[in-house]
């Protein structure tokens, strides 16, 4: 069985999906930087590595994506499909599962 | 793994979502101010810190948001995603989970 | 944490929602007025205190509301979100959960 | 708490709902009239007392109702909300839960 | 309580519903006629006695019915509402639950 | 109760349904023909005997069918309604439950 | 019962479906090629062997497919229908279950 070679730069999401490198959230405050150590409070964050062409609407036109490569994003826990590449965690998400962009 | 820095001012909700700072409800009556102490009666209230650009409709146009930054809102219990920042509670909600604006 | 002050006059429902003061149903008959004392037979009734601007349709237009402030209404049991203010019971309902207007 | 007075003539259904006085089904045959005495075979029948203005479609127009006041109808078991008034049984139904008109 | 008189000729289905007299399926083969005696293999068949005016689409137009009075039909098991009249079995079905017409 | 006579040629599917004679799958390989003997690997295959006129869309037009009489098809396990006629197995399927045509 | 002969070249997916030959994922890194040996981390990958004509929209037009024959794809676990042909594993998938193309 021929194998399919995966590397981060070769993954191009379909439709309204995005490919996100999972990060850890830290919080910048006056007193410095804090990492939440309570799993329940841990927001899911990451950086977008590649984006799809957008969803096709009923008219056959692609809906523009609201996010772009490089955006740091907060996303729904349990959403998407996890992939491990080069020891790092990635997730393939639908844009509707992205809650917010972190600038 | 590079961390994503979160602070209140950097969170920009996507689509029809809003970023809300959770408050406690108090009631103004002739006899003064009362805080409901019964969890069951406690309405979920908060103040909107940032709003998304609105949902994209089938024609590729954004639906205008009915709420804006600064609005105090009543929202559905169990709706949205909770985030803790600087010791305060925040919630990322879809506009359809906001029941009413409190002026 | 700053508190949000609630009073009946400050609650403005969003979308197609209405804010209803819960009442008790009585029945006017030739023999006088009867209050149903059987919980199962008790219709959910109330008076509308404030109404939303209507639901946004796909064209970005608000659908007109069929009910208005002052309407006495029969509504679905279990529908909506209960709120207690000044010792009275209120409910925030979607218009589609209102079954009938009682004139 | 001010009570809401209910009487049959004051109930005006909303949207595509109808207000139906529950009846018992009898069957006219050559051999006379038979009442089904088997609960499982008992069709839900009634007479329409008042009708809503019809459902609002996406264009903001009301869909005309197919039934009218005085129609005798067969309706889905378990559909709608039961109300007892003056010792009689009534039901508030959506028109889509009416299976047939009995002329 | 006034009763509603039911007889086969007075039942007029609403929307896209049909009123069907339940039959038994037999099979015509070279060797004669066989009745399936295995419940699991028994197709649900019947003859249409009356039809509705068709479903209303979003434009307020009735969708034409594909079946008509007199059609013999195969329909989904468990679909519809059963009614017994004059000792015979009838079923009120939505047209979408009719699988095929048997000519 | 009058019976409805069924034979293969008299079954005309409604809407987007097709009437399929169930077959067994065999595999043509260099080494000859193999029948999968493992139930889990057994694809559901059959030959279309008759087709419906297509589904009615919102405009009242029939959507053309993608399959036709004589097509050999692979279909979803558990989809459709099984019928036995003349000792053979048939299935009434919606076109959307057909996965592929086998030429 | 006549059998239906299956071989890879004769399977033509319907609608927005694709026929995919299942592969194993390997990862190209500076240090060579790694095969994930942890089932949970194993992405579902394969190569598209044939594609459908696209889904029919409400206007009766086919929506163009975003993928084509030869594309290597990442797809949702549990999606689609598995088929074994010539000792190899294949899967019939809807295009919406394809997460990304791997170039």
XYZ file of C-alpha atoms in Angstrom:
721
model
C 0.000 0.000 0.000
C 1.496 3.329 -1.137
C 1.777 5.762 1.783
C 0.689 9.423 1.712
C 3.439 11.780 2.898
C 2.276 14.455 5.297
C 4.124 17.614 6.247
C 2.725 20.880 7.546
C 3.219 22.799 4.314
C 1.394 20.246 2.167
C -1.949 20.268 4.009
C -4.532 22.445 2.195
C -7.926 22.507 3.988
C -11.114 22.121 1.933
C -14.176 24.407 1.963
C -14.440 26.599 5.058
C -11.856 24.623 7.003
C -8.617 25.917 8.528
C -5.445 24.107 9.592
C -4.324 25.315 13.022
C -1.146 24.750 15.008
C -2.231 24.237 18.603
C -0.627 26.612 21.158
C -0.823 27.137 24.837
C -2.645 30.193 26.185
C -0.783 32.628 28.395
C -2.154 35.778 29.913
C -0.403 39.141 29.846
C -1.133 41.130 33.000
C 0.554 44.002 34.840
C 2.213 41.426 37.056
C 3.688 39.530 34.111
C 2.586 36.472 32.191
C 0.434 33.722 33.681
C -0.293 30.300 32.226
C -3.662 28.901 33.306
C -2.935 25.653 35.098
C -6.518 24.624 35.554
C -7.626 22.469 32.626
C -11.226 23.653 32.871
C -10.154 27.285 32.436
C -7.771 26.522 29.592
C -8.979 28.155 26.377
C -8.197 26.306 23.153
C -5.833 28.532 21.184
C -3.684 28.199 18.103
C -2.271 29.847 15.008
C -3.713 29.356 11.530
C -1.252 27.671 9.165
C -3.487 27.367 6.092
C -7.093 28.145 5.112
C -9.604 26.673 2.676
C -11.186 28.526 -0.253
C -14.451 29.063 1.620
C -17.791 27.318 1.598
C -19.795 27.069 -1.602
C -23.213 28.739 -1.246
C -26.399 27.717 -3.069
C -25.450 29.989 -6.007
C -22.165 28.180 -6.534
C -20.114 31.083 -5.151
C -17.500 30.698 -2.419
C -18.247 32.538 0.836
C -15.174 34.602 1.769
C -13.267 33.422 4.849
C -13.204 35.775 7.850
C -9.836 34.461 9.061
C -6.419 34.226 7.370
C -3.040 32.566 7.687
C -1.171 33.835 10.745
C -4.314 34.648 12.771
C -4.184 33.524 16.367
C -7.544 32.037 17.267
C -9.666 30.817 20.143
C -11.714 27.762 19.165
C -14.385 25.427 20.513
C -13.186 22.578 22.653
C -13.983 19.180 21.059
C -14.306 20.763 17.591
C -12.298 19.521 14.630
C -9.893 16.667 13.946
C -6.533 16.417 15.727
C -3.320 15.577 13.804
C 0.221 15.208 15.156
C 3.086 16.235 12.814
C 6.770 16.608 13.742
C 5.902 16.223 17.406
C 3.504 19.193 17.298
C -0.271 19.178 17.635
C -2.470 20.457 14.825
C -6.218 20.628 14.384
C -8.395 20.840 11.260
C -11.372 23.068 12.080
C -14.401 24.445 10.323
C -14.368 28.278 10.455
C -17.668 28.249 12.352
C -15.868 26.558 15.264
C -13.513 29.536 15.643
C -14.876 31.763 18.393
C -12.528 34.730 18.178
C -9.314 36.086 16.684
C -6.668 37.179 19.190
C -4.698 40.155 17.875
C 5.446 25.440 21.543
C 4.861 29.196 21.092
C 2.160 30.467 23.436
C -0.726 32.746 22.408
C -1.011 35.827 24.655
C -4.541 36.629 25.742
C -5.755 39.891 27.209
C -9.256 41.334 27.186
C -8.548 43.972 24.557
C -7.098 41.509 22.039
C -10.109 39.178 21.753
C -12.183 39.935 18.615
C -15.200 37.610 18.261
C -15.979 36.054 14.844
C -19.307 36.133 12.989
C -22.305 36.894 15.185
C -20.431 36.281 18.425
C -19.920 38.701 21.312
C -17.342 38.760 24.113
C -19.051 39.439 27.435
C -17.658 40.244 30.891
C -19.776 38.292 33.342
C -21.456 40.395 36.091
C -23.697 39.722 38.986
C -27.356 40.774 38.804
C -28.738 43.134 41.389
C -32.248 44.449 41.572
C -33.151 48.129 42.120
C -36.343 48.439 44.144
C -37.944 51.136 46.300
C -36.396 49.466 49.307
C -32.891 49.563 47.851
C -30.787 47.028 45.977
C -31.190 43.281 46.342
C -28.877 40.568 45.105
C -30.682 37.311 44.316
C -29.132 34.710 46.551
C -30.950 31.780 45.081
C -28.906 30.238 42.299
C -32.008 29.082 40.425
C -33.344 32.648 40.258
C -30.001 34.144 39.267
C -30.180 35.574 35.745
C -26.998 35.398 33.688
C -25.908 38.997 33.086
C -22.854 40.734 31.720
C -21.470 43.645 29.732
C -20.387 43.363 26.102
C -16.662 44.028 25.654
C -16.376 43.350 21.904
C -18.643 42.212 19.063
C -18.152 40.292 15.810
C -18.853 41.640 12.324
C -22.140 39.748 12.054
C -23.157 36.517 10.407
C -22.722 36.040 6.677
C -26.058 35.329 4.930
C -26.555 33.213 1.804
C -25.915 36.305 -0.386
C -22.481 36.883 1.171
C -23.648 39.937 3.118
C -23.095 40.378 6.852
C -26.247 40.553 8.966
C -26.025 43.656 11.193
C -25.604 42.974 14.910
C -28.445 44.074 17.199
C -26.130 44.610 20.180
C -23.031 46.777 20.644
C -20.050 47.251 22.929
C -21.133 48.515 26.356
C -24.580 46.872 26.244
C -25.565 45.098 29.424
C -27.206 41.833 28.513
C -29.193 38.930 29.896
C -28.151 35.627 28.298
C -29.061 31.948 28.225
C -27.617 29.812 30.962
C -25.289 27.100 29.560
C -24.768 29.092 26.320
C -21.302 30.002 25.069
C -17.723 29.286 26.111
C -16.318 30.498 29.449
C -12.874 32.133 29.663
C -11.082 33.463 32.775
C -8.773 36.479 32.275
C -7.126 38.577 35.009
C -9.230 36.832 37.616
C -12.474 37.863 35.918
C -15.012 35.654 34.133
C -15.805 36.181 30.481
C -18.046 34.345 28.044
C -18.019 34.121 24.238
C -21.650 33.979 23.080
C -23.540 33.835 19.821
C -25.899 36.841 19.541
C -28.864 34.486 19.334
C -28.131 33.400 22.927
C -28.636 36.953 24.189
C -32.175 37.217 25.507
C -32.400 40.922 26.279
C -30.482 44.166 26.638
C -30.715 45.866 30.052
C -30.633 49.666 29.702
C -17.149 42.699 39.804
C -19.538 45.479 38.741
C -23.155 44.382 39.079
C -25.865 44.828 36.412
C -28.997 46.508 37.812
C -32.224 44.902 36.713
C -35.687 46.423 36.921
C -38.749 45.610 34.853
C -38.622 48.784 32.764
C -34.998 48.303 31.723
C -35.335 44.867 30.104
C -35.563 45.116 26.277
C -35.866 41.686 24.588
C -33.758 40.939 21.488
C -34.992 39.611 18.136
C -38.402 37.962 18.259
C -38.429 37.687 22.039
C -40.992 39.124 24.451
C -40.775 39.886 28.173
C -43.882 38.608 29.953
C -45.178 39.120 33.492
C -46.522 35.764 34.599
C -50.189 35.772 35.741
C -52.622 33.237 37.019
C -55.454 32.070 34.765
C -59.038 32.490 35.914
C -62.122 31.518 34.025
C -65.181 33.738 33.575
C -68.357 31.666 33.464
C -72.073 32.343 34.084
C -71.541 31.103 37.626
C -68.694 33.493 38.321
C -64.933 33.182 38.178
C -63.097 29.906 38.684
C -59.375 29.387 39.193
C -58.132 26.021 37.904
C -56.680 24.251 40.904
C -55.329 21.309 39.017
C -51.741 21.954 37.967
C -52.090 19.820 34.858
C -55.009 21.960 33.623
C -53.317 25.253 34.454
C -52.573 27.190 31.259
C -49.468 29.347 31.289
C -50.672 32.950 30.977
C -49.128 36.377 31.317
C -49.062 39.964 30.096
C -46.449 41.288 27.691
C -44.291 44.002 29.264
C -41.879 44.610 26.365
C -41.219 43.184 22.887
C -38.168 42.778 20.656
C -37.725 44.366 17.225
C -38.512 41.126 15.428
C -36.385 38.434 13.851
C -34.006 39.277 11.024
C -34.830 37.312 7.844
C -32.328 36.181 5.187
C -32.753 39.548 3.383
C -31.692 41.494 6.467
C -35.233 42.755 7.138
C -36.960 42.435 10.501
C -40.073 40.253 10.527
C -42.910 42.242 12.172
C -44.031 40.973 15.579
C -47.596 39.655 15.823
C -47.918 40.601 19.507
C -47.513 43.922 21.334
C -47.052 45.378 24.801
C -50.159 44.857 26.935
C -51.278 41.673 25.145
C -52.371 38.917 27.464
C -50.972 35.655 26.168
C -51.133 31.891 26.555
C -47.700 30.285 26.150
C -46.005 26.895 26.000
C -45.138 25.321 29.305
C -41.347 24.848 29.681
C -40.655 27.544 27.041
C -38.402 30.500 27.768
C -36.236 31.678 30.664
C -37.730 32.554 34.074
C -36.663 35.703 35.943
C -37.854 36.937 39.362
C -37.995 40.730 39.873
C -39.557 42.590 42.822
C -41.074 39.367 44.044
C -42.918 38.817 40.749
C -42.318 36.121 38.133
C -41.350 37.051 34.601
C -40.464 34.982 31.546
C -38.447 35.816 28.431
C -40.067 33.983 25.498
C -39.578 33.654 21.783
C -42.753 34.785 19.946
C -43.077 31.309 18.418
C -43.704 29.943 21.935
C -46.805 32.128 22.320
C -49.832 30.013 21.465
C -52.609 32.609 21.592
C -53.541 36.135 22.570
C -56.390 36.470 25.099
C -58.452 39.591 24.430
C -50.720 38.997 40.907
C -53.412 40.156 38.453
C -55.162 37.170 36.891
C -55.817 36.705 33.148
C -59.481 35.916 32.431
C -60.002 33.130 29.926
C -63.191 32.328 28.071
C -63.608 30.504 24.761
C -64.443 33.613 22.742
C -61.371 35.550 23.888
C -58.698 33.068 22.750
C -57.132 34.143 19.416
C -54.407 31.701 18.204
C -51.121 33.089 16.851
C -49.457 32.233 13.538
C -50.666 28.995 11.967
C -52.362 27.782 15.139
C -56.012 26.844 15.606
C -58.139 26.599 18.744
C -60.176 23.393 18.676
C -63.035 22.146 20.877
C -62.355 18.453 21.443
C -65.219 16.108 20.402
C -65.825 12.425 20.435
C -65.774 10.509 17.155
C -68.821 8.511 16.130
C -69.252 6.507 12.998
C -72.309 6.633 10.730
C -72.971 3.242 9.131
C -75.983 1.544 7.562
C -76.602 -0.066 10.936
C -76.657 3.252 12.770
C -74.045 5.148 14.766
C -71.158 3.466 16.556
C -68.760 5.020 19.051
C -65.293 3.416 19.028
C -64.789 2.044 22.500
C -61.223 0.984 21.991
C -58.867 3.791 22.987
C -56.259 2.745 20.436
C -58.771 3.105 17.583
C -60.122 6.446 18.827
C -59.292 9.193 16.330
C -58.680 12.648 17.793
C -61.470 14.862 16.478
C -62.763 18.329 17.217
C -64.324 21.501 15.844
C -62.312 24.639 15.113
C -63.377 27.579 17.292
C -60.835 30.161 16.124
C -57.854 30.319 13.730
C -54.606 32.292 13.562
C -53.640 34.683 10.766
C -51.255 32.156 9.200
C -47.539 31.639 9.334
C -45.191 34.376 8.180
C -42.966 33.204 5.296
C -39.419 34.412 4.547
C -40.857 37.287 2.445
C -42.876 38.616 5.377
C -46.200 37.435 3.891
C -48.707 35.337 5.794
C -49.335 31.867 4.365
C -53.117 31.408 3.970
C -54.712 28.888 6.334
C -56.271 25.792 4.765
C -58.839 25.395 7.556
C -61.489 27.755 8.919
C -63.772 28.253 11.924
C -66.446 25.563 12.080
C -64.319 22.896 10.336
C -64.465 19.503 11.971
C -60.974 18.068 12.011
C -58.977 14.912 12.664
C -55.663 15.693 14.374
C -52.456 14.015 15.523
C -52.550 12.394 18.923
C -50.076 14.072 21.351
C -50.012 17.259 19.230
C -50.771 20.650 20.730
C -51.540 22.044 24.181
C -54.665 21.012 26.114
C -56.822 23.595 27.907
C -59.987 23.017 29.971
C -62.620 25.790 29.909
C -66.171 25.605 31.324
C -65.763 21.895 31.868
C -64.977 21.295 28.178
C -61.684 20.192 26.622
C -59.922 22.386 24.089
C -56.633 22.047 22.274
C -54.336 24.642 20.655
C -52.827 23.055 17.539
C -50.504 24.039 14.745
C -52.281 23.603 11.365
C -49.616 21.091 10.300
C -50.887 18.755 13.046
C -54.351 18.634 11.447
C -54.537 15.488 9.334
C -57.907 15.942 7.641
C -61.128 17.930 7.565
C -64.328 15.946 8.089
C -67.203 17.401 6.072
C -70.055 17.022 24.081
C -71.220 17.023 20.427
C -69.746 14.109 18.515
C -68.051 14.356 15.092
C -69.512 11.865 12.598
C -66.916 10.033 10.544
C -67.504 8.075 7.355
C -65.061 7.254 4.582
C -66.482 9.767 2.097
C -66.301 12.705 4.512
C -62.563 12.561 5.278
C -60.617 15.156 3.216
C -56.843 15.082 3.941
C -54.969 18.370 4.437
C -51.790 19.497 2.654
C -49.825 16.677 1.064
C -51.676 13.956 2.936
C -53.617 11.046 1.449
C -56.317 8.833 2.939
C -55.600 5.192 2.154
C -57.691 2.035 2.581
C -55.301 -0.634 3.833
C -55.148 -3.818 1.685
C -53.294 -7.044 1.807
C -50.505 -7.685 -0.702
C -50.714 -10.701 -2.983
C -48.239 -11.714 -5.609
C -49.154 -12.756 -9.165
C -46.741 -15.368 -10.463
C -46.845 -18.012 -13.191
C -47.872 -20.470 -10.530
C -50.810 -18.384 -9.396
C -51.294 -15.942 -6.568
C -49.319 -16.085 -3.325
C -49.958 -14.148 -0.129
C -46.809 -13.496 1.870
C -47.347 -15.162 5.212
C -44.195 -13.862 6.812
C -44.907 -10.593 8.611
C -41.394 -9.286 8.003
C -41.800 -9.668 4.237
C -45.273 -8.131 4.174
C -45.232 -4.851 2.247
C -47.682 -2.186 3.410
C -50.143 -1.667 0.557
C -53.432 0.130 0.092
C -55.673 2.111 -2.237
C -55.966 5.892 -2.109
C -59.490 7.037 -1.204
C -58.895 10.801 -1.084
C -55.984 13.206 -1.492
C -55.074 16.639 -0.083
C -54.574 19.777 -2.180
C -50.784 19.550 -1.914
C -48.202 21.198 0.276
C -47.841 24.965 0.271
C -44.331 26.034 -0.813
C -42.482 29.161 0.345
C -44.119 31.160 -2.509
C -47.617 30.305 -1.292
C -48.254 27.919 -4.202
C -49.472 24.361 -3.732
C -47.055 21.656 -4.882
C -48.950 19.258 -7.208
C -49.565 15.771 -5.823
C -47.874 12.871 -7.623
C -50.596 10.393 -6.615
C -54.350 10.409 -7.163
C -57.549 8.734 -5.964
C -57.640 5.079 -6.985
C -53.852 4.610 -6.997
C -52.661 1.456 -5.322
C -49.612 2.274 -3.239
C -46.755 0.761 -1.277
C -45.993 2.805 1.845
C -43.535 2.992 4.725
C -44.237 0.788 7.686
C -44.892 2.855 10.870
C -45.764 5.946 8.777
C -49.051 7.798 9.251
C -52.069 7.567 11.557
C -54.320 4.493 11.596
C -58.130 4.838 11.640
C -60.757 2.069 11.712
C -64.072 2.787 9.938
C -66.859 0.268 9.205
C -64.610 -2.564 10.289
C -61.946 -1.623 7.714
C -58.461 -0.238 8.322
C -57.457 3.134 6.913
C -54.298 5.202 7.225
C -53.684 8.940 6.819
C -50.252 9.354 5.211
C -48.047 12.157 4.019
C -47.255 11.707 0.292
C -43.536 11.500 1.122
C -44.229 8.244 2.979
C -45.539 6.606 -0.199
C -42.727 4.581 -1.726
C -44.277 3.477 -5.003
C -47.475 3.250 -7.020
C -48.524 -0.251 -8.080
C -50.237 -0.213 -11.479
C -60.539 -6.765 2.042
C -59.498 -6.468 -1.636
C -55.858 -7.427 -2.112
C -53.284 -5.398 -4.073
C -51.458 -7.534 -6.667
C -47.733 -6.981 -6.772
C -45.368 -8.014 -9.538
C -42.003 -6.568 -10.446
C -43.207 -4.755 -13.559
C -46.050 -2.974 -11.771
C -43.986 -1.180 -9.113
C -43.355 2.495 -10.073
C -41.302 4.369 -7.423
C -42.399 7.885 -6.356
C -40.232 11.030 -6.264
C -36.502 10.333 -6.217
C -36.906 6.676 -5.352
C -35.625 3.678 -7.325
C -36.687 0.024 -7.297
C -33.636 -2.224 -7.181
C -33.231 -5.984 -7.594
C -30.698 -7.061 -4.982
C -27.614 -8.914 -6.349
C -24.529 -10.447 -4.911
C -21.178 -8.736 -5.440
C -18.376 -10.604 -7.133
C -14.935 -9.314 -7.900
C -13.172 -9.711 -11.242
C -9.431 -10.083 -10.765
C -6.563 -11.519 -12.803
C -6.984 -14.717 -10.873
C -10.648 -15.025 -11.728
C -13.804 -14.086 -9.868
C -14.034 -13.917 -6.098
C -17.157 -13.613 -3.984
C -16.533 -11.850 -0.681
C -17.481 -14.320 2.016
C -17.052 -11.957 4.896
C -20.385 -10.264 5.652
C -18.679 -7.115 6.905
C -16.884 -6.650 3.574
C -19.966 -7.397 1.485
C -21.013 -4.310 -0.450
C -24.741 -3.888 -1.071
C -25.233 -4.119 -4.833
C -28.178 -4.435 -7.179
C -29.680 -3.535 -10.547
C -32.228 -0.773 -11.008
C -35.576 -2.089 -12.264
C -37.557 1.162 -12.264
C -37.004 4.813 -11.290
C -39.209 7.634 -10.010
C -39.798 10.937 -11.813
C -37.410 12.816 -9.534
C -37.864 14.998 -6.481
C -39.941 18.151 -6.706
C -37.878 21.238 -5.833
C -39.194 24.429 -4.221
C -40.053 25.824 -7.690
C -42.312 22.861 -8.469
C -39.849 21.394 -10.992
C -38.670 17.793 -10.872
C -34.938 17.342 -10.244
C -33.548 14.994 -12.931
C -32.473 11.558 -11.721
C -28.772 10.711 -12.007
C -29.442 6.978 -12.370
C -31.537 4.996 -14.855
C -33.097 1.568 -15.403
C -30.418 -1.070 -15.897
C -27.750 0.693 -13.829
C -25.889 -1.545 -11.443
C -25.486 0.267 -8.159
C -23.725 0.190 -4.810
C -26.001 1.398 -2.015
C -25.964 2.184 1.706
C -26.469 -0.709 4.024
C -29.685 -0.322 6.102
C -31.123 2.175 3.570
C -34.534 1.654 2.000
C -37.413 -0.823 2.328
C -36.970 -4.505 1.485
C -39.593 -6.386 -0.562
C -39.600 -10.056 -1.611
C -41.239 -10.907 -4.961
C -41.098 -14.254 -6.787
C -38.470 -15.485 -4.365
C -36.134 -12.580 -5.183
C -35.094 -9.697 -2.963
C -35.845 -6.116 -3.960
C -35.279 -2.810 -2.237
C -36.984 0.583 -2.651
C -34.301 3.262 -2.186
C -34.060 7.014 -2.288
C -31.486 8.075 -4.938
C -29.420 9.795 -2.225
C -28.762 6.363 -0.678
C -27.059 5.170 -3.880
C -23.309 5.574 -3.432
C -22.026 4.685 -6.900
C -22.924 3.238 -10.267
C -20.926 0.166 -11.335
C -20.394 0.122 -15.100
C -29.353 -14.397 -8.571
C -27.141 -12.591 -11.139
C -24.027 -11.166 -9.512
C -22.697 -7.611 -10.012
C -19.008 -7.575 -10.971
C -16.953 -5.017 -9.115
C -13.519 -3.766 -10.059
C -11.853 -0.480 -9.157
C -12.213 1.065 -12.608
C -15.941 0.407 -12.834
C -17.034 2.272 -9.689
C -18.415 5.749 -10.526
C -19.546 7.687 -7.414
C -22.878 9.544 -7.481
C -23.504 13.208 -6.578
C -20.765 14.762 -4.439
C -19.193 11.425 -3.552
C -15.611 10.301 -4.200
C -14.069 6.835 -4.367
C -10.835 6.752 -2.381
C -8.081 4.153 -2.112
C -7.088 4.035 1.551
C -3.357 4.670 2.260
C -1.175 4.819 5.279
C 0.125 8.191 6.463
C 3.858 8.747 6.757
C 5.561 11.895 7.848
C 8.521 13.493 6.039
C 10.874 15.154 8.503
C 14.523 16.182 8.452
C 15.312 12.947 10.200
C 13.596 10.845 7.538
C 10.153 9.317 7.302
C 8.081 8.319 10.317
C 4.931 6.225 10.376
C 2.621 7.089 13.272
C 2.244 3.916 15.274
C -0.338 5.249 17.667
C -3.826 4.508 16.327
C -5.302 7.616 17.961
C -2.840 9.861 16.098
C -3.302 8.086 12.776
C -4.895 10.433 10.248
C -7.195 8.845 7.672
C -5.543 9.362 4.291
C -6.055 8.092 0.770
C -5.928 8.846 -2.930
C -8.992 9.696 -4.982
C -9.675 7.122 -7.704
C -12.903 8.567 -9.101
C -15.256 11.477 -8.370
C -18.994 12.120 -8.796
C -20.512 14.846 -10.963
C -21.258 17.057 -7.969
C -24.345 17.725 -5.901
C -27.456 19.095 -7.536
C -28.472 22.456 -6.019
C -32.025 23.789 -5.715
C -31.752 25.322 -9.236
C -30.985 21.934 -10.785
C -27.329 22.821 -11.409
C -24.445 20.632 -10.288
C -22.125 22.191 -7.709
C -18.522 21.845 -8.957
C -16.327 19.427 -7.008
C -13.342 20.923 -5.163
C -11.304 17.702 -5.444
C -10.225 15.618 -8.436
C -8.849 12.209 -9.372
C -5.308 11.766 -8.061
C -5.729 14.101 -5.072
C -4.341 12.768 -1.838
C -6.778 13.551 0.926
C -7.231 13.595 4.672
C -10.760 12.541 5.664
C -12.999 12.192 8.703
C -12.674 9.022 10.665
C -15.924 6.987 10.630
C -17.137 8.794 7.480
C -18.193 6.895 4.380
C -18.646 3.247 3.382
C -15.715 0.823 3.300
C -15.227 -1.581 0.388
C -12.481 -4.180 -0.103
C -11.360 -4.896 -3.711
C -8.345 -6.964 -4.810
C -7.113 -7.089 -1.222
C -7.026 -3.304 -0.970
C -9.216 -1.019 1.148
C -11.398 1.615 -0.479
C -13.890 4.088 0.919
C -16.835 5.899 -0.692
C -17.011 9.380 0.855
C -19.101 12.495 0.492
C -16.855 15.478 -0.440
C -17.919 17.268 2.756
C -16.148 14.537 4.762
C -12.809 15.402 3.134
C -10.924 17.701 5.485
C -7.900 18.618 3.384
C -5.945 17.872 0.228
C -2.315 16.858 0.735
C -0.132 18.133 -2.105
